[in-house]
Short mmCIF file of C-alpha atoms in Angstrom, two decimals:
data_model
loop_
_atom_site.label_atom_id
_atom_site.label_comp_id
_atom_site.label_asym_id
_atom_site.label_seq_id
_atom_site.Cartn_x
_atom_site.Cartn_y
_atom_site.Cartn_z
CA UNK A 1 -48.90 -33.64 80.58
CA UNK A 2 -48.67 -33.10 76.83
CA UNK A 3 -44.98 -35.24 76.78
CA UNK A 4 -46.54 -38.20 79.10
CA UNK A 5 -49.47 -39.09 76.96
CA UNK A 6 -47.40 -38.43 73.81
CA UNK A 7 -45.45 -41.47 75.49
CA UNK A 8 -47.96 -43.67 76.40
CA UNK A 9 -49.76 -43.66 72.61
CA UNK A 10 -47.18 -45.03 70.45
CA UNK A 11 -49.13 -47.41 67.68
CA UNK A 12 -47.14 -51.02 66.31
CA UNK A 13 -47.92 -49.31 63.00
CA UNK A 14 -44.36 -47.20 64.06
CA UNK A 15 -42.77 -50.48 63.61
CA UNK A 16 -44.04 -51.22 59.75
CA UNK A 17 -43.15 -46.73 59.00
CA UNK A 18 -39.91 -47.12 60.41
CA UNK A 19 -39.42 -49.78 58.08
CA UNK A 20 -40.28 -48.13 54.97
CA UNK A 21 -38.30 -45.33 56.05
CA UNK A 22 -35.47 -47.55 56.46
CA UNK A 23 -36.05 -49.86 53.48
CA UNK A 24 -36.80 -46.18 51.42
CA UNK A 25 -33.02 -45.19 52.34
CA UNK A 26 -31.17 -47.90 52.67
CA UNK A 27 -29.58 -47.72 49.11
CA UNK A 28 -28.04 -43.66 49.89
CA UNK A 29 -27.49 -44.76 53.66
CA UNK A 30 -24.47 -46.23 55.46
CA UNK A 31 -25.22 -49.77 56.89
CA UNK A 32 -25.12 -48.16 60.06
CA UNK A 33 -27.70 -44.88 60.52
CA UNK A 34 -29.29 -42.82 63.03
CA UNK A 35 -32.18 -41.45 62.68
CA UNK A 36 -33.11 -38.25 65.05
CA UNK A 37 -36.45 -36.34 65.00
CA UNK A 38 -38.92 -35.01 67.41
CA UNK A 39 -42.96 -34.93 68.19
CA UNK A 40 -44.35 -31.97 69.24
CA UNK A 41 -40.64 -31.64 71.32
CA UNK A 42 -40.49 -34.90 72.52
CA UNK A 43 -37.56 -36.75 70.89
CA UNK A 44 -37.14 -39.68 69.47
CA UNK A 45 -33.62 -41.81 68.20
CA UNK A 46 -33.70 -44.93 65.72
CA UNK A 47 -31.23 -46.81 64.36
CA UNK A 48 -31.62 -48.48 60.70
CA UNK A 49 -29.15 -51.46 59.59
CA UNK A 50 -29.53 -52.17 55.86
CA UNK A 51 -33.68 -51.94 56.24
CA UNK A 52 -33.92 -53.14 59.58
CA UNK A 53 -34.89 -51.29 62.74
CA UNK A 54 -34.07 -51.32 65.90
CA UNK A 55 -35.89 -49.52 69.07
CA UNK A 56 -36.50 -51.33 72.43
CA UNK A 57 -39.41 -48.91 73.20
CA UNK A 58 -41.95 -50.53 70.51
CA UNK A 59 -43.25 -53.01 72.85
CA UNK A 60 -44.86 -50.15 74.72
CA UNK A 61 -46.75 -48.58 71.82
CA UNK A 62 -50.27 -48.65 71.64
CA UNK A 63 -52.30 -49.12 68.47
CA UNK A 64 -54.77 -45.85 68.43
CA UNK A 65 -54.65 -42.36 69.57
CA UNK A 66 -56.69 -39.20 69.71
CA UNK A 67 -56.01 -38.64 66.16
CA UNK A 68 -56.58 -41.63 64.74
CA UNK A 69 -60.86 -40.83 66.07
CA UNK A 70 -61.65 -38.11 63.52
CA UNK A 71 -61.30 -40.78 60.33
CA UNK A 72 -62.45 -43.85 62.19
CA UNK A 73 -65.31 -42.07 63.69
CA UNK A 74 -66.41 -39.19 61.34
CA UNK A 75 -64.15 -39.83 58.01
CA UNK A 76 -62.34 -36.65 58.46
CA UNK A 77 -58.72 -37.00 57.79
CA UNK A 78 -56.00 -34.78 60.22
CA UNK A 79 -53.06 -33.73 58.00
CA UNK A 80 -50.06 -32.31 59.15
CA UNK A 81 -48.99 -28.64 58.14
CA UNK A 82 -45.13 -28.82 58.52
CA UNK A 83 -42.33 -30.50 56.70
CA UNK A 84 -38.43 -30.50 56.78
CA UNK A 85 -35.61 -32.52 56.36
CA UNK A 86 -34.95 -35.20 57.74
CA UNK A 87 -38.80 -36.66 56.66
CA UNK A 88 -38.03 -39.10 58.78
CA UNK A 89 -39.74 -36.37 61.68
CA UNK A 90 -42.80 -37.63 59.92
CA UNK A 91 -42.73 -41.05 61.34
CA UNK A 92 -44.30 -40.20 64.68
CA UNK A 93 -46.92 -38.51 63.66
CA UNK A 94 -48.37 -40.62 60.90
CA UNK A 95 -48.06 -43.26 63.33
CA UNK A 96 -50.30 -41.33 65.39
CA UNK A 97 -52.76 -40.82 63.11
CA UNK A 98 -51.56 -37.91 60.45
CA UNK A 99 -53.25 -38.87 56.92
CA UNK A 100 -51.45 -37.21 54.61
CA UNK A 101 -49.12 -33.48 54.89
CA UNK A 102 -49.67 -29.81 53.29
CA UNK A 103 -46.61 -27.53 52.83
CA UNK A 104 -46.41 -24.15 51.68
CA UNK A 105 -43.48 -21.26 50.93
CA UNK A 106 -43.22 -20.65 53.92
CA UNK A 107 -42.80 -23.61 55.51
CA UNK A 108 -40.04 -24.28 52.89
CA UNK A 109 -38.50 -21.37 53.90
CA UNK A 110 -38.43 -22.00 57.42
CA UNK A 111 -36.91 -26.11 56.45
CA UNK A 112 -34.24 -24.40 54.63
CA UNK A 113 -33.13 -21.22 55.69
CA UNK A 114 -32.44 -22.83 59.31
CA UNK A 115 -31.22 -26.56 58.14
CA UNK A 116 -28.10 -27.57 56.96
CA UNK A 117 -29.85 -30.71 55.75
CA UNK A 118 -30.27 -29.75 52.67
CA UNK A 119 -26.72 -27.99 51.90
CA UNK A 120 -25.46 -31.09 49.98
CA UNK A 121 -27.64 -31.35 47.61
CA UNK A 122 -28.03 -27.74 47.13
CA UNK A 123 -23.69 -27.87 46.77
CA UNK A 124 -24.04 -30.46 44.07
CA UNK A 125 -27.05 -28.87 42.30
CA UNK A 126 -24.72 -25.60 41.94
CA UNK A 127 -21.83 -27.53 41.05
CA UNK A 128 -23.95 -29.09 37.94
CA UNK A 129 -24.72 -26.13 36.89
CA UNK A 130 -28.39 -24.84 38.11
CA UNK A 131 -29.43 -21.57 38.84
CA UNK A 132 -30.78 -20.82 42.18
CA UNK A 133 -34.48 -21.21 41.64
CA UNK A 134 -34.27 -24.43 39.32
CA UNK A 135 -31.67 -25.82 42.50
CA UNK A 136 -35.18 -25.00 45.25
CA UNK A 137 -37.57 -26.54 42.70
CA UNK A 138 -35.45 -29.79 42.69
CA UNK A 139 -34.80 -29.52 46.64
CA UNK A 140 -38.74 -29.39 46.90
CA UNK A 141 -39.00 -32.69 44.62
CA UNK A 142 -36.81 -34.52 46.50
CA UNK A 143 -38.56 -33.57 49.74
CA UNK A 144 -42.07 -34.42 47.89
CA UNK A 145 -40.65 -38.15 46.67
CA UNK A 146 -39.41 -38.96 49.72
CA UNK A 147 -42.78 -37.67 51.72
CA UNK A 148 -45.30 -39.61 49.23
CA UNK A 149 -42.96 -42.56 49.76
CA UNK A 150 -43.81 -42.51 53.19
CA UNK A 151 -47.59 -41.97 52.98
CA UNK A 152 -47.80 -44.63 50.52
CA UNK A 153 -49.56 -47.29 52.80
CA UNK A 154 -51.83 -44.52 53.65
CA UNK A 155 -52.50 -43.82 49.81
CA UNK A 156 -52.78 -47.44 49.02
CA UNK A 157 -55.95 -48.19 51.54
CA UNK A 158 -59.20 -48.61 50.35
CA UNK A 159 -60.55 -45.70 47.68
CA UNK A 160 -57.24 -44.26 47.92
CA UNK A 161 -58.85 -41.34 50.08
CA UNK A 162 -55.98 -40.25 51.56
CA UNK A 163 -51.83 -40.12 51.93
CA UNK A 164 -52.00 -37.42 50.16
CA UNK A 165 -48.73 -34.86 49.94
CA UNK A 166 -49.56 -31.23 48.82
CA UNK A 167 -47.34 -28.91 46.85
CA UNK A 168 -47.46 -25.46 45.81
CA UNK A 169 -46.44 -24.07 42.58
CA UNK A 170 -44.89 -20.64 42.98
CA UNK A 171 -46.74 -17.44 43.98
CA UNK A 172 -45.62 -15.66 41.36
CA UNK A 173 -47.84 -17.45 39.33
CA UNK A 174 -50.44 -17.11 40.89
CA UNK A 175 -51.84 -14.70 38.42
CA UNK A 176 -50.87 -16.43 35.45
CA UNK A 177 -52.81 -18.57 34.34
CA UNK A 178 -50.23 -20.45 31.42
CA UNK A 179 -47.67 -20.04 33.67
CA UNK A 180 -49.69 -22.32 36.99
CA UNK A 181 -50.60 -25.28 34.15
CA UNK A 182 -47.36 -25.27 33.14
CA UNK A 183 -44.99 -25.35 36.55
CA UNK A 184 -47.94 -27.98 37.67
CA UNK A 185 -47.09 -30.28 34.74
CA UNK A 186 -43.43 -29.77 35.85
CA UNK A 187 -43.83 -30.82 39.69
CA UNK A 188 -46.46 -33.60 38.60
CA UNK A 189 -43.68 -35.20 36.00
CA UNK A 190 -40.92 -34.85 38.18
CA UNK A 191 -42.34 -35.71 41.69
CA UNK A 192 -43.65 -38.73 39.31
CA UNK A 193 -46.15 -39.59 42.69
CA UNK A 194 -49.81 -40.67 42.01
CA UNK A 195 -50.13 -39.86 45.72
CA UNK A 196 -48.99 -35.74 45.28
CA UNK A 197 -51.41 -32.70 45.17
CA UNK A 198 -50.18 -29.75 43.02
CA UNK A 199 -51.50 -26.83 45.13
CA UNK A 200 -52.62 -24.10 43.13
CA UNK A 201 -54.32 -20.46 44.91
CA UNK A 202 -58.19 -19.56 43.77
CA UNK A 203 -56.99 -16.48 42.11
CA UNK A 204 -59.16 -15.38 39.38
CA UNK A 205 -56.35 -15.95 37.31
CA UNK A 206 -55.94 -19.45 38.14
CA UNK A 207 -59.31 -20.80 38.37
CA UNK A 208 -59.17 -21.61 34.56
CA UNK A 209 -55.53 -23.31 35.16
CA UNK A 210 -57.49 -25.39 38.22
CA UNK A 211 -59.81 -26.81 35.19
CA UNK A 212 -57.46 -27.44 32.76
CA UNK A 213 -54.80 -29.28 35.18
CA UNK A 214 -57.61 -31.22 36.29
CA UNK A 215 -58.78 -32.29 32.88
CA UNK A 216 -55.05 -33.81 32.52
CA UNK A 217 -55.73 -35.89 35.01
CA UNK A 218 -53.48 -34.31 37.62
CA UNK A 219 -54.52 -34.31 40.99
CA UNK A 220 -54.84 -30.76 42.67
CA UNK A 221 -55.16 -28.81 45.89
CA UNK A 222 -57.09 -25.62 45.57
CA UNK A 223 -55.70 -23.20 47.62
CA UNK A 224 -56.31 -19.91 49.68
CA UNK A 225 -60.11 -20.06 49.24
CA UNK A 226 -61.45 -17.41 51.78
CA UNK A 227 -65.08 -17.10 50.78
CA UNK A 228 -68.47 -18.68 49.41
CA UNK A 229 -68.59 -17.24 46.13
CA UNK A 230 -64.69 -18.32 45.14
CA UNK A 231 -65.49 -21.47 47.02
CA UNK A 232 -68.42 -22.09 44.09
CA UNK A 233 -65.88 -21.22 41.45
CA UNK A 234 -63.55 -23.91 42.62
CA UNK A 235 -65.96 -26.12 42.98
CA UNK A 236 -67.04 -25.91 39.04
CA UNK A 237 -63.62 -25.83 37.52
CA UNK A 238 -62.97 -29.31 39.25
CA UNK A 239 -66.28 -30.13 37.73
CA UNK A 240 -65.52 -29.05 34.34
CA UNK A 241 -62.09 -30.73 34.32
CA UNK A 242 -63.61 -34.21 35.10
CA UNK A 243 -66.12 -33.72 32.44
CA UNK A 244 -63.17 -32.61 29.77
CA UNK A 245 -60.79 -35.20 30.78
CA UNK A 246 -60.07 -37.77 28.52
CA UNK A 247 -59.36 -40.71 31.48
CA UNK A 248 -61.77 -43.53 31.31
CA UNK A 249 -61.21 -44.01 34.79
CA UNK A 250 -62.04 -40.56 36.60
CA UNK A 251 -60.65 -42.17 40.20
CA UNK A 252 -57.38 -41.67 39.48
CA UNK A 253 -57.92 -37.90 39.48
CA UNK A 254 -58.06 -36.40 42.85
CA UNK A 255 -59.01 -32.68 44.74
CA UNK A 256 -58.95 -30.50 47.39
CA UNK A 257 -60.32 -27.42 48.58
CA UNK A 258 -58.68 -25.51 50.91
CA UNK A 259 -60.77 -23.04 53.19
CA UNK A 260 -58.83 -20.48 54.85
CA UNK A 261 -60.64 -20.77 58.59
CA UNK A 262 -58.44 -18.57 61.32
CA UNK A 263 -57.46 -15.62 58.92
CA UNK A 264 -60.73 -14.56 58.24
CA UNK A 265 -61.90 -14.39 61.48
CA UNK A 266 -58.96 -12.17 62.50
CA UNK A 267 -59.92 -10.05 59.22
CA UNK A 268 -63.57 -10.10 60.73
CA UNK A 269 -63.34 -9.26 63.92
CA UNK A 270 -61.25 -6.41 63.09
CA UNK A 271 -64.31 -5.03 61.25
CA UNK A 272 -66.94 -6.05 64.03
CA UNK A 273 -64.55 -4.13 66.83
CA UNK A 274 -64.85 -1.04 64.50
CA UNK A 275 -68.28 -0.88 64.20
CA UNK A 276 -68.29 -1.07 67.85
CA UNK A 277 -71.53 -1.88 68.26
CA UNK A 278 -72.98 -4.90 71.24
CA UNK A 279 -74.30 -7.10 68.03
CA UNK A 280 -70.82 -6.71 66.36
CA UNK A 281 -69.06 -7.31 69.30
CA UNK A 282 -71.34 -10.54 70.21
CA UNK A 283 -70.60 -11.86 66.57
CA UNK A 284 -66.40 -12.02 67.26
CA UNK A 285 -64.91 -15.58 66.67
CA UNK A 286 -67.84 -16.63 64.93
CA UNK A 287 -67.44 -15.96 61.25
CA UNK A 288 -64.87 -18.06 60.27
CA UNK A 289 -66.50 -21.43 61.85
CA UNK A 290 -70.14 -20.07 60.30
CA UNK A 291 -68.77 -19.78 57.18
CA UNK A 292 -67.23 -23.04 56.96
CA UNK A 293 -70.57 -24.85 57.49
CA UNK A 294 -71.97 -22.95 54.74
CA UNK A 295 -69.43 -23.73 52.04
CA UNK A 296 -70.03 -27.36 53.71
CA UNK A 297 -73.59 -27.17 52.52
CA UNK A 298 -72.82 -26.19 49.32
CA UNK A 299 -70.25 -28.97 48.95
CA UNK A 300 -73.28 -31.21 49.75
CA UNK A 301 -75.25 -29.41 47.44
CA UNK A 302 -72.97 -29.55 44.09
CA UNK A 303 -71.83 -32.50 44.62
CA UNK A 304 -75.02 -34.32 43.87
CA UNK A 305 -77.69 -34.61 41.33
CA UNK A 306 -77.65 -35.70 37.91
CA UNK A 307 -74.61 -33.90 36.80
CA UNK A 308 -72.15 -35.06 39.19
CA UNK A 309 -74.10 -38.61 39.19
CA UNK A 310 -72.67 -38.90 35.37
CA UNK A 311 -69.29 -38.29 36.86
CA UNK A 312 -69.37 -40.45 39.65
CA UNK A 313 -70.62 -43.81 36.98
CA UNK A 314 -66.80 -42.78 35.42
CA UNK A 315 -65.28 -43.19 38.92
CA UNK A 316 -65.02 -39.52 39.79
CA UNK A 317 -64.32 -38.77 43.44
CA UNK A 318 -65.68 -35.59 45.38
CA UNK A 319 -63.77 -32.84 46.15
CA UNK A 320 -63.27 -33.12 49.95
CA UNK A 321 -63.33 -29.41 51.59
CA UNK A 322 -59.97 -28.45 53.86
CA UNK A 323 -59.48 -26.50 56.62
CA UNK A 324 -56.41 -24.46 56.66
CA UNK A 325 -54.80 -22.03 59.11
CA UNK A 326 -56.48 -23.78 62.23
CA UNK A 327 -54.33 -22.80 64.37
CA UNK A 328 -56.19 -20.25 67.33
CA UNK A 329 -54.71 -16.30 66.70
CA UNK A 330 -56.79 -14.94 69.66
CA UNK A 331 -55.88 -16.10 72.54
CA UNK A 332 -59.19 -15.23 73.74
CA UNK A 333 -60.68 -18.33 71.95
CA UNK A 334 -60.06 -22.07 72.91
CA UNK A 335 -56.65 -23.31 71.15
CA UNK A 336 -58.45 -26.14 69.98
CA UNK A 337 -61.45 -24.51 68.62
CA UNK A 338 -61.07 -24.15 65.05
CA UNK A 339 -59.59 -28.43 64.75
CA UNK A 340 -62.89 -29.44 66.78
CA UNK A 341 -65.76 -27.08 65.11
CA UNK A 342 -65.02 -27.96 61.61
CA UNK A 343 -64.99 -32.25 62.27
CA UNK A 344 -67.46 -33.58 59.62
CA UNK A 345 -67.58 -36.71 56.61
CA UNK A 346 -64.89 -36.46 54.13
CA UNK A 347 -63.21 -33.06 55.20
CA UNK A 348 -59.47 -32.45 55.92
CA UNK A 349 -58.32 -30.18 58.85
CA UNK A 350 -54.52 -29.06 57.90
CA UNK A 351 -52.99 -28.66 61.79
CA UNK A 352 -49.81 -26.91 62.48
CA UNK A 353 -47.69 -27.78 65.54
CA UNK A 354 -49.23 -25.48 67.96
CA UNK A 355 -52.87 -26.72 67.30
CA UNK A 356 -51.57 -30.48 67.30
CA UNK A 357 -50.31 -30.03 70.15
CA UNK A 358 -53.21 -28.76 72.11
CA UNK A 359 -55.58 -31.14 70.57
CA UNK A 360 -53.50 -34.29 71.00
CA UNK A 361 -53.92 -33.08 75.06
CA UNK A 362 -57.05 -32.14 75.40
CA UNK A 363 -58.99 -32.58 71.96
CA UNK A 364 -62.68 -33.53 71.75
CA UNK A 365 -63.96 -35.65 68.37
CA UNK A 366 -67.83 -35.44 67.83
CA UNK A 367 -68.96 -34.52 64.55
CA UNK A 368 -69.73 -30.31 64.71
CA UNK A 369 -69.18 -29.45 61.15
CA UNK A 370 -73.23 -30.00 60.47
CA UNK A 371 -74.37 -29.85 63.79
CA UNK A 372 -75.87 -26.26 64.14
CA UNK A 373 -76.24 -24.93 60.80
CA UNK A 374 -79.48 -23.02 60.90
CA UNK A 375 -76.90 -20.64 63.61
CA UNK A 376 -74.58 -20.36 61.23
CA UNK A 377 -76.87 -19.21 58.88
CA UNK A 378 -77.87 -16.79 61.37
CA UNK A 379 -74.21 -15.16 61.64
CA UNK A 380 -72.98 -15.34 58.45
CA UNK A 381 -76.19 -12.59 57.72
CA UNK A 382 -75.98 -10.98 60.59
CA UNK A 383 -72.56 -9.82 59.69
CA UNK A 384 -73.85 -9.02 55.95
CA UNK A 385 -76.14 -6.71 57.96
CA UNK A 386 -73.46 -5.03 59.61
CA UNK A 387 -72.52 -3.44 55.91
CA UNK A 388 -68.96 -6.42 56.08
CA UNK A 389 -68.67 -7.50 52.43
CA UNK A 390 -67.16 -11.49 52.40
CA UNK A 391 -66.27 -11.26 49.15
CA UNK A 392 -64.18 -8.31 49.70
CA UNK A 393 -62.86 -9.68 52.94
CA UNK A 394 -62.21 -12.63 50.86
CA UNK A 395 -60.12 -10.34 48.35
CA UNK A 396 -58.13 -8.95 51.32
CA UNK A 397 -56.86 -12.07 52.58
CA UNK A 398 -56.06 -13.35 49.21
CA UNK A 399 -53.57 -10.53 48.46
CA UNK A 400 -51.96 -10.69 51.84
CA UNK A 401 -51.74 -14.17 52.07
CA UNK A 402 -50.21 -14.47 48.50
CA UNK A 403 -47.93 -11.43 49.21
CA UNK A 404 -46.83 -12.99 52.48
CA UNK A 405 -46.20 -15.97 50.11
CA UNK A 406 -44.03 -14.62 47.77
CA UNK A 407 -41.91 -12.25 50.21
CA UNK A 408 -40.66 -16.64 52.18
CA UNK A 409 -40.32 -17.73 48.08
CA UNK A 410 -38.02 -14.36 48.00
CA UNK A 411 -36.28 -14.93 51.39
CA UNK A 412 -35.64 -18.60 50.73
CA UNK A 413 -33.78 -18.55 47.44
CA UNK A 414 -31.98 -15.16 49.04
CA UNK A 415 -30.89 -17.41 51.92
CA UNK A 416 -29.71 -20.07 48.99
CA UNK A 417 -27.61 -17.33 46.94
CA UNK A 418 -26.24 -16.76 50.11
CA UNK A 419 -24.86 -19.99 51.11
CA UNK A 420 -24.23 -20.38 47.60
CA UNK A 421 -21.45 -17.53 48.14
CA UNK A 422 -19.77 -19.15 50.78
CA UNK A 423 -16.81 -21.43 49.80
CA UNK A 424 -18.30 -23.74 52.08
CA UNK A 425 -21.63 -24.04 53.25
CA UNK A 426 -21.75 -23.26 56.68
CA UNK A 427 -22.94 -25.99 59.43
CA UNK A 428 -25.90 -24.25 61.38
#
């Protein structure tokens, strides 16, 4: 079912993406190149001569899709969590409506470890002399160049509001603050993209390195944000980093905040099935959505009055809240549930493959993201009652997100020394 209407929505935008794609590697390209990638397992061949493409399917594409209703309906932007090599696999889906693309470590880990695609580079990276780490960080900027190239007429619509490409710095970093400002700087010279995001975690640490990044007029996704009160943190250091930048025109700068939505219902319920009682257990699979429409009223909240009023007269744009880790862990709950509770104005929704999937076949679009707040209101204290701490939960997550983190940035450059050793990398 999934494969049949994946065929019957292809947009005439495909036509002008190819193209770029085509035109964007023409120059390191034979005259002659195939290009194969696949949506959602559904594959796809084109051929590119000199920046021209060929595919005697286009005539059948259609111009809109399921996820092309969020923006055009509600102004909330799908982006795709997932990225490898060839970016060309990107075509599809920004054809079908994907507004800009998150990665993390471990999705670079995954790209790499089981890709040859990126062996000769790596080869002549080696060969020039760089050590391991210094070869992934230049991997990850040619990946990020050739990415914003493609979201480009995305980027370049009206406001600029999205076609955004987000990047992380390293996790080991994420405690130092210095350290964060500094590899940002790096990845924003040498990306050299006005369309990238430097991701950078809430940590405590890195809060201050949020502000000061900002105030440089570099563009930044705050990351692993798993409750209210480091939500509110966020949201100032953005603030204060407009109002110490030096730019006369604040639109240039742009943010993100990215709420954590699936993991901290997992962490959650855990705690509601251990206190075992029928108000616990009628509260599972609702804190992570409740949640999420509170830190959406407190977005409304900060980001008016006269403060931000004397930020917006200097162009300043509004730090749009994103949903990460949508897709559903408990396969008790809906597999769409967490894309279609959290659709509201000027949010993001990061989906993975699994929850694209599902809501590409069966997805609903109606805005939900303000629709019952007094309820979730209601939950998020009901669970305070229950003795759970957010903030703590919060703390939880962050440490075993990050540590998850930095064991793929470990594996990764592991799996590069190893090919490294090899006379020849080997095809896999």
């Amino acid at each position: 079912m999934a494969s049949q209407c994946l065929c019957n929505v292809w947009s005439l935008a495909f036509q002008f993406h190819i193209h770029v794609l085509c035109t964007l590697l023409h120059p390191i390209t034979t005259t002659d190149k195939h290009f194969t990638f696949s949506l959602l397992s559904y594959p796809f061949v084109v051929r590119c001569f000199g920046g021209r493409m060929e595919n005697s399917n286009i005539t059948k594409m259609k111009s809109c899709t399921i996820l092309h209703h969020p923006f055009q309906k509600e102004r909330h932007s799908p982006y795709y969590d997932n990225l490898c090599r060839p970016v060309s696999h990107l075509i599809p889906f920004i054809a079908f409506g994907i507004r800009g693309v998150t990665t993390n470590p471990a999705i670079f880990e995954r790209a790499i470890a089981s890709s040859n695609a990126y062996n000769d580079q790596l080869r002549e990276l080696l060969e020039a002399g760089k050590d391991i780490e210094n070869a992934f960080w230049e991997l990850v900027v040619k990946d990020m160049q050739d990415t914003c190239k493609l979201l480009e007429p995305i980027y370049n619509e009206k406001d600029r509001v999205d076609g955004y490409v987000s990047v992380p710095v390293s996790p080991k970093l994420a405690n130092d603050t210095k350290g964060t400002i500094e590899a940002a700087k790096w990845l924003h010279k040498n990306v050299g993209c006005p369309n990238l995001y430097i991701k950078i975690p809430a940590t405590d640490e890195s809060i201050p390195s949020i502000k000061e990044v900002i105030s440089q007029g570099i563009s930044v996704n705050a990351t692993l944000i798993f409750c209210l009160s480091r939500y509110d943190a966020v949201i100032d250091a953005y603030l204060d980093g407009l109002e110490d930048c030096g730019m006369t025109d604040l639109s240039k700068v742009s943010s993100a905040a990215a709420f954590y939505i699936s993991r901290v219902d997992t962490a959650i319920d855990k705690k509601l099935e251990q206190n075992g009682t029928p108000e616990a257990f009628d509260l599972r699979g609702k804190a992570a959505v409740a949640q999420a429409v509170l830190a959406y009223q407190l977005y409304q909240k900060k980001f008016c009055g006269p403060r931000w009023e004397h930020l917006e007269k200097r162009g300043a744009k509004k730090q749009r809240l994103m949903w990460a880790s949508t897709n559903v862990k408990n396969p008790a709950y809906p597999d769409t549930f967490y894309v279609e509770s959290l659709i509201g104005p000027d949010t993001i929704s990061t989906i993975p493959d699994q929850a694209l999937e599902a809501f590409m076949d069966h997805g609903v679009v109606s805005r939900t993201l303000d629709a019952k707040v007094s309820e979730a209101e209601g939950i998020y204290n009901a669970i305070e009652k229950l003795g759970i701490d957010w903030s703590s939960v919060g703390s939880q997550l962050e440490h075993e997100v990050l540590d998850s983190f930095t064991k793929s940035f470990d594996s990764v450059l592991e799996c590069m020394q190893n090919k490294a050793k090899l006379r020849e990398f080997i095809t896999i």
